[in-house]
Amino acid sequence: MGKFIKVSRDDLFNKVRQSLSGYEVSGDSQNRLMTSVYHLVSYMEKEHLSDYTPDVGVSYLSTINVGK
């Protein structure tokens, strides 16, 4: 398994946009993905988390799946 690095909360939007530029993703799909990143960043702000890690992602996903 590869090494995971931290990504600053402030850099998440740029990192995701850079990653998407390497793929043929439609504008609508990009907008939906960026909306998801916005929700993740909002969660991180609420939880006072400054860096994204895979553990933050797991924690975030558990909060949006609680009612399902």
mmCIF file of N, CA and C in Angstrom:
data_model
loop_
_atom_site.group_PDB
_atom_site.id
_atom_site.type_symbol
_atom_site.label_atom_id
_atom_site.label_comp_id
_atom_site.label_asym_id
_atom_site.label_seq_id
_atom_site.Cartn_x
_atom_site.Cartn_y
_atom_site.Cartn_z
ATOM 1 N N MET A 1 0.847 -1.175 0.000
ATOM 2 C CA MET A 1 0.000 0.000 0.000
ATOM 3 C C MET A 1 0.892 1.238 0.000
ATOM 4 N N GLY A 2 0.481 2.275 -0.724
ATOM 5 C CA GLY A 2 1.280 3.493 -0.839
ATOM 6 C C GLY A 2 1.247 4.332 0.415
ATOM 7 N N LYS A 3 2.180 5.232 0.492
ATOM 8 C CA LYS A 3 2.261 6.129 1.638
ATOM 9 C C LYS A 3 1.261 7.271 1.458
ATOM 10 N N PHE A 4 0.488 7.540 2.495
ATOM 11 C CA PHE A 4 -0.470 8.631 2.453
ATOM 12 C C PHE A 4 0.160 9.881 3.029
ATOM 13 N N ILE A 5 -0.147 10.992 2.413
ATOM 14 C CA ILE A 5 0.339 12.263 2.914
ATOM 15 C C ILE A 5 -0.842 13.093 3.385
ATOM 16 N N LYS A 6 -0.551 14.064 4.194
ATOM 17 C CA LYS A 6 -1.581 14.986 4.630
ATOM 18 C C LYS A 6 -1.763 16.053 3.558
ATOM 19 N N VAL A 7 -2.985 16.510 3.430
ATOM 20 C CA VAL A 7 -3.279 17.627 2.538
ATOM 21 C C VAL A 7 -3.961 18.697 3.374
ATOM 22 N N SER A 8 -3.423 19.886 3.316
ATOM 23 C CA SER A 8 -4.012 21.001 4.047
ATOM 24 C C SER A 8 -5.457 21.204 3.612
ATOM 25 N N ARG A 9 -6.302 21.482 4.561
ATOM 26 C CA ARG A 9 -7.711 21.747 4.259
ATOM 27 C C ARG A 9 -7.834 22.841 3.201
ATOM 28 N N ASP A 10 -6.985 23.846 3.288
ATOM 29 C CA ASP A 10 -7.032 24.961 2.338
ATOM 30 C C ASP A 10 -6.598 24.549 0.932
ATOM 31 N N ASP A 11 -5.861 23.462 0.808
ATOM 32 C CA ASP A 11 -5.369 23.007 -0.499
ATOM 33 C C ASP A 11 -6.262 21.954 -1.161
ATOM 34 N N LEU A 12 -7.269 21.472 -0.449
ATOM 35 C CA LEU A 12 -8.082 20.373 -0.984
ATOM 36 C C LEU A 12 -8.727 20.710 -2.327
ATOM 37 N N PHE A 13 -9.317 21.902 -2.451
ATOM 38 C CA PHE A 13 -9.980 22.262 -3.706
ATOM 39 C C PHE A 13 -8.997 22.216 -4.873
ATOM 40 N N ASN A 14 -7.823 22.812 -4.685
ATOM 41 C CA ASN A 14 -6.829 22.827 -5.759
ATOM 42 C C ASN A 14 -6.327 21.428 -6.088
ATOM 43 N N LYS A 15 -6.088 20.609 -5.078
ATOM 44 C CA LYS A 15 -5.601 19.241 -5.308
ATOM 45 C C LYS A 15 -6.626 18.426 -6.098
ATOM 46 N N VAL A 16 -7.900 18.555 -5.740
ATOM 47 C CA VAL A 16 -8.936 17.802 -6.441
ATOM 48 C C VAL A 16 -9.049 18.300 -7.882
ATOM 49 N N ARG A 17 -9.050 19.606 -8.068
ATOM 50 C CA ARG A 17 -9.124 20.147 -9.436
ATOM 51 C C ARG A 17 -7.944 19.664 -10.276
ATOM 52 N N GLN A 18 -6.742 19.671 -9.702
ATOM 53 C CA GLN A 18 -5.557 19.191 -10.425
ATOM 54 C C GLN A 18 -5.719 17.719 -10.788
ATOM 55 N N SER A 19 -6.228 16.934 -9.860
ATOM 56 C CA SER A 19 -6.413 15.510 -10.119
ATOM 57 C C SER A 19 -7.427 15.280 -11.232
ATOM 58 N N LEU A 20 -8.499 16.049 -11.236
ATOM 59 C CA LEU A 20 -9.536 15.885 -12.251
ATOM 60 C C LEU A 20 -9.056 16.294 -13.635
ATOM 61 N N SER A 21 -8.095 17.182 -13.699
ATOM 62 C CA SER A 21 -7.638 17.662 -15.002
ATOM 63 C C SER A 21 -6.982 16.546 -15.816
ATOM 64 N N GLY A 22 -6.546 15.496 -15.166
ATOM 65 C CA GLY A 22 -5.928 14.377 -15.864
ATOM 66 C C GLY A 22 -6.924 13.389 -16.442
ATOM 67 N N TYR A 23 -8.199 13.622 -16.199
ATOM 68 C CA TYR A 23 -9.244 12.720 -16.665
ATOM 69 C C TYR A 23 -10.259 13.505 -17.497
ATOM 70 N N GLU A 24 -10.976 12.804 -18.330
ATOM 71 C CA GLU A 24 -12.034 13.444 -19.116
ATOM 72 C C GLU A 24 -13.325 13.417 -18.303
ATOM 73 N N VAL A 25 -13.466 14.396 -17.421
ATOM 74 C CA VAL A 25 -14.627 14.492 -16.547
ATOM 75 C C VAL A 25 -15.464 15.673 -17.016
ATOM 76 N N SER A 26 -16.760 15.439 -17.224
ATOM 77 C CA SER A 26 -17.633 16.509 -17.699
ATOM 78 C C SER A 26 -17.743 17.616 -16.653
ATOM 79 N N GLY A 27 -18.169 18.777 -17.119
ATOM 80 C CA GLY A 27 -18.332 19.915 -16.217
ATOM 81 C C GLY A 27 -19.322 19.640 -15.107
ATOM 82 N N ASP A 28 -20.428 18.965 -15.438
ATOM 83 C CA ASP A 28 -21.430 18.633 -14.416
ATOM 84 C C ASP A 28 -20.853 17.696 -13.363
ATOM 85 N N SER A 29 -20.096 16.709 -13.812
ATOM 86 C CA SER A 29 -19.478 15.771 -12.862
ATOM 87 C C SER A 29 -18.454 16.486 -11.998
ATOM 88 N N GLN A 30 -17.686 17.377 -12.594
ATOM 89 C CA GLN A 30 -16.709 18.155 -11.820
ATOM 90 C C GLN A 30 -17.425 18.982 -10.757
ATOM 91 N N ASN A 31 -18.534 19.599 -11.135
ATOM 92 C CA ASN A 31 -19.278 20.417 -10.173
ATOM 93 C C ASN A 31 -19.803 19.569 -9.017
ATOM 94 N N ARG A 32 -20.314 18.375 -9.323
ATOM 95 C CA ARG A 32 -20.802 17.495 -8.250
ATOM 96 C C ARG A 32 -19.656 17.083 -7.322
ATOM 97 N N LEU A 33 -18.526 16.748 -7.905
ATOM 98 C CA LEU A 33 -17.377 16.355 -7.087
ATOM 99 C C LEU A 33 -16.889 17.515 -6.220
ATOM 100 N N MET A 34 -16.868 18.705 -6.783
ATOM 101 C CA MET A 34 -16.406 19.860 -6.013
ATOM 102 C C MET A 34 -17.396 20.194 -4.894
ATOM 103 N N THR A 35 -18.692 19.935 -5.128
ATOM 104 C CA THR A 35 -19.678 20.124 -4.062
ATOM 105 C C THR A 35 -19.387 19.166 -2.913
ATOM 106 N N SER A 36 -19.011 17.935 -3.241
ATOM 107 C CA SER A 36 -18.645 16.964 -2.200
ATOM 108 C C SER A 36 -17.423 17.423 -1.429
ATOM 109 N N VAL A 37 -16.458 17.988 -2.119
ATOM 110 C CA VAL A 37 -15.255 18.507 -1.448
ATOM 111 C C VAL A 37 -15.647 19.659 -0.530
ATOM 112 N N TYR A 38 -16.564 20.503 -0.979
ATOM 113 C CA TYR A 38 -17.042 21.605 -0.138
ATOM 114 C C TYR A 38 -17.630 21.058 1.164
ATOM 115 N N HIS A 39 -18.439 20.006 1.083
ATOM 116 C CA HIS A 39 -19.036 19.415 2.285
ATOM 117 C C HIS A 39 -17.958 18.820 3.197
ATOM 118 N N LEU A 40 -16.957 18.193 2.599
ATOM 119 C CA LEU A 40 -15.850 17.650 3.383
ATOM 120 C C LEU A 40 -15.099 18.763 4.098
ATOM 121 N N VAL A 41 -14.814 19.841 3.405
ATOM 122 C CA VAL A 41 -14.101 20.973 4.015
ATOM 123 C C VAL A 41 -14.940 21.582 5.142
ATOM 124 N N SER A 42 -16.242 21.699 4.933
ATOM 125 C CA SER A 42 -17.129 22.215 5.992
ATOM 126 C C SER A 42 -17.074 21.325 7.230
ATOM 127 N N TYR A 43 -17.092 20.007 7.013
ATOM 128 C CA TYR A 43 -16.970 19.057 8.117
ATOM 129 C C TYR A 43 -15.642 19.270 8.851
ATOM 130 N N MET A 44 -14.569 19.423 8.092
ATOM 131 C CA MET A 44 -13.255 19.609 8.700
ATOM 132 C C MET A 44 -13.196 20.901 9.520
ATOM 133 N N GLU A 45 -13.804 21.957 9.007
ATOM 134 C CA GLU A 45 -13.840 23.217 9.755
ATOM 135 C C GLU A 45 -14.611 23.045 11.056
ATOM 136 N N LYS A 46 -15.761 22.381 10.975
ATOM 137 C CA LYS A 46 -16.595 22.145 12.163
ATOM 138 C C LYS A 46 -15.848 21.332 13.216
ATOM 139 N N GLU A 47 -15.056 20.366 12.761
ATOM 140 C CA GLU A 47 -14.312 19.495 13.670
ATOM 141 C C GLU A 47 -12.919 20.037 14.010
ATOM 142 N N HIS A 48 -12.600 21.231 13.522
ATOM 143 C CA HIS A 48 -11.296 21.880 13.772
ATOM 144 C C HIS A 48 -10.129 21.026 13.277
ATOM 145 N N LEU A 49 -10.301 20.459 12.086
ATOM 146 C CA LEU A 49 -9.258 19.644 11.465
ATOM 147 C C LEU A 49 -8.588 20.461 10.374
ATOM 148 N N SER A 50 -7.273 20.600 10.455
ATOM 149 C CA SER A 50 -6.575 21.445 9.488
ATOM 150 C C SER A 50 -6.001 20.660 8.315
ATOM 151 N N ASP A 51 -5.850 19.342 8.474
ATOM 152 C CA ASP A 51 -5.265 18.518 7.423
ATOM 153 C C ASP A 51 -6.161 17.329 7.115
ATOM 154 N N TYR A 52 -6.276 17.028 5.810
ATOM 155 C CA TYR A 52 -7.006 15.845 5.388
ATOM 156 C C TYR A 52 -6.060 14.659 5.393
ATOM 157 N N THR A 53 -6.515 13.563 5.958
ATOM 158 C CA THR A 53 -5.831 12.270 5.908
ATOM 159 C C THR A 53 -6.903 11.224 5.603
ATOM 160 N N PRO A 54 -6.509 10.020 5.236
ATOM 161 C CA PRO A 54 -7.521 8.976 5.018
ATOM 162 C C PRO A 54 -8.425 8.762 6.239
ATOM 163 N N ASP A 55 -7.889 8.905 7.445
ATOM 164 C CA ASP A 55 -8.706 8.745 8.646
ATOM 165 C C ASP A 55 -9.796 9.813 8.728
ATOM 166 N N VAL A 56 -9.481 11.029 8.295
ATOM 167 C CA VAL A 56 -10.483 12.093 8.260
ATOM 168 C C VAL A 56 -11.585 11.713 7.271
ATOM 169 N N GLY A 57 -11.196 11.158 6.135
ATOM 170 C CA GLY A 57 -12.181 10.725 5.146
ATOM 171 C C GLY A 57 -13.118 9.668 5.697
ATOM 172 N N VAL A 58 -12.570 8.695 6.412
ATOM 173 C CA VAL A 58 -13.384 7.635 7.014
ATOM 174 C C VAL A 58 -14.339 8.226 8.048
ATOM 175 N N SER A 59 -13.823 9.136 8.863
ATOM 176 C CA SER A 59 -14.654 9.779 9.879
ATOM 177 C C SER A 59 -15.785 10.568 9.236
ATOM 178 N N TYR A 60 -15.475 11.321 8.184
ATOM 179 C CA TYR A 60 -16.489 12.098 7.471
ATOM 180 C C TYR A 60 -17.552 11.174 6.872
ATOM 181 N N LEU A 61 -17.128 10.119 6.212
ATOM 182 C CA LEU A 61 -18.083 9.192 5.603
ATOM 183 C C LEU A 61 -19.002 8.561 6.636
ATOM 184 N N SER A 62 -18.479 8.289 7.812
ATOM 185 C CA SER A 62 -19.327 7.687 8.844
ATOM 186 C C SER A 62 -20.417 8.662 9.301
ATOM 187 N N THR A 63 -20.137 9.971 9.220
ATOM 188 C CA THR A 63 -21.162 10.939 9.645
ATOM 189 C C THR A 63 -22.249 11.085 8.596
ATOM 190 N N ILE A 64 -21.924 10.913 7.313
ATOM 191 C CA ILE A 64 -22.970 11.081 6.307
ATOM 192 C C ILE A 64 -23.738 9.791 6.071
ATOM 193 N N ASN A 65 -23.252 8.681 6.584
ATOM 194 C CA ASN A 65 -23.934 7.399 6.424
ATOM 195 C C ASN A 65 -24.695 6.963 7.662
ATOM 196 N N VAL A 66 -24.710 7.793 8.688
ATOM 197 C CA VAL A 66 -25.361 7.425 9.949
ATOM 198 C C VAL A 66 -26.834 7.121 9.751
ATOM 199 N N GLY A 67 -27.532 7.922 8.954
ATOM 200 C CA GLY A 67 -28.967 7.741 8.788
ATOM 201 C C GLY A 67 -29.344 6.717 7.730
ATOM 202 N N LYS A 68 -28.376 6.057 7.131
ATOM 203 C CA LYS A 68 -28.682 5.126 6.042
ATOM 204 C C LYS A 68 -28.549 3.695 6.482
#
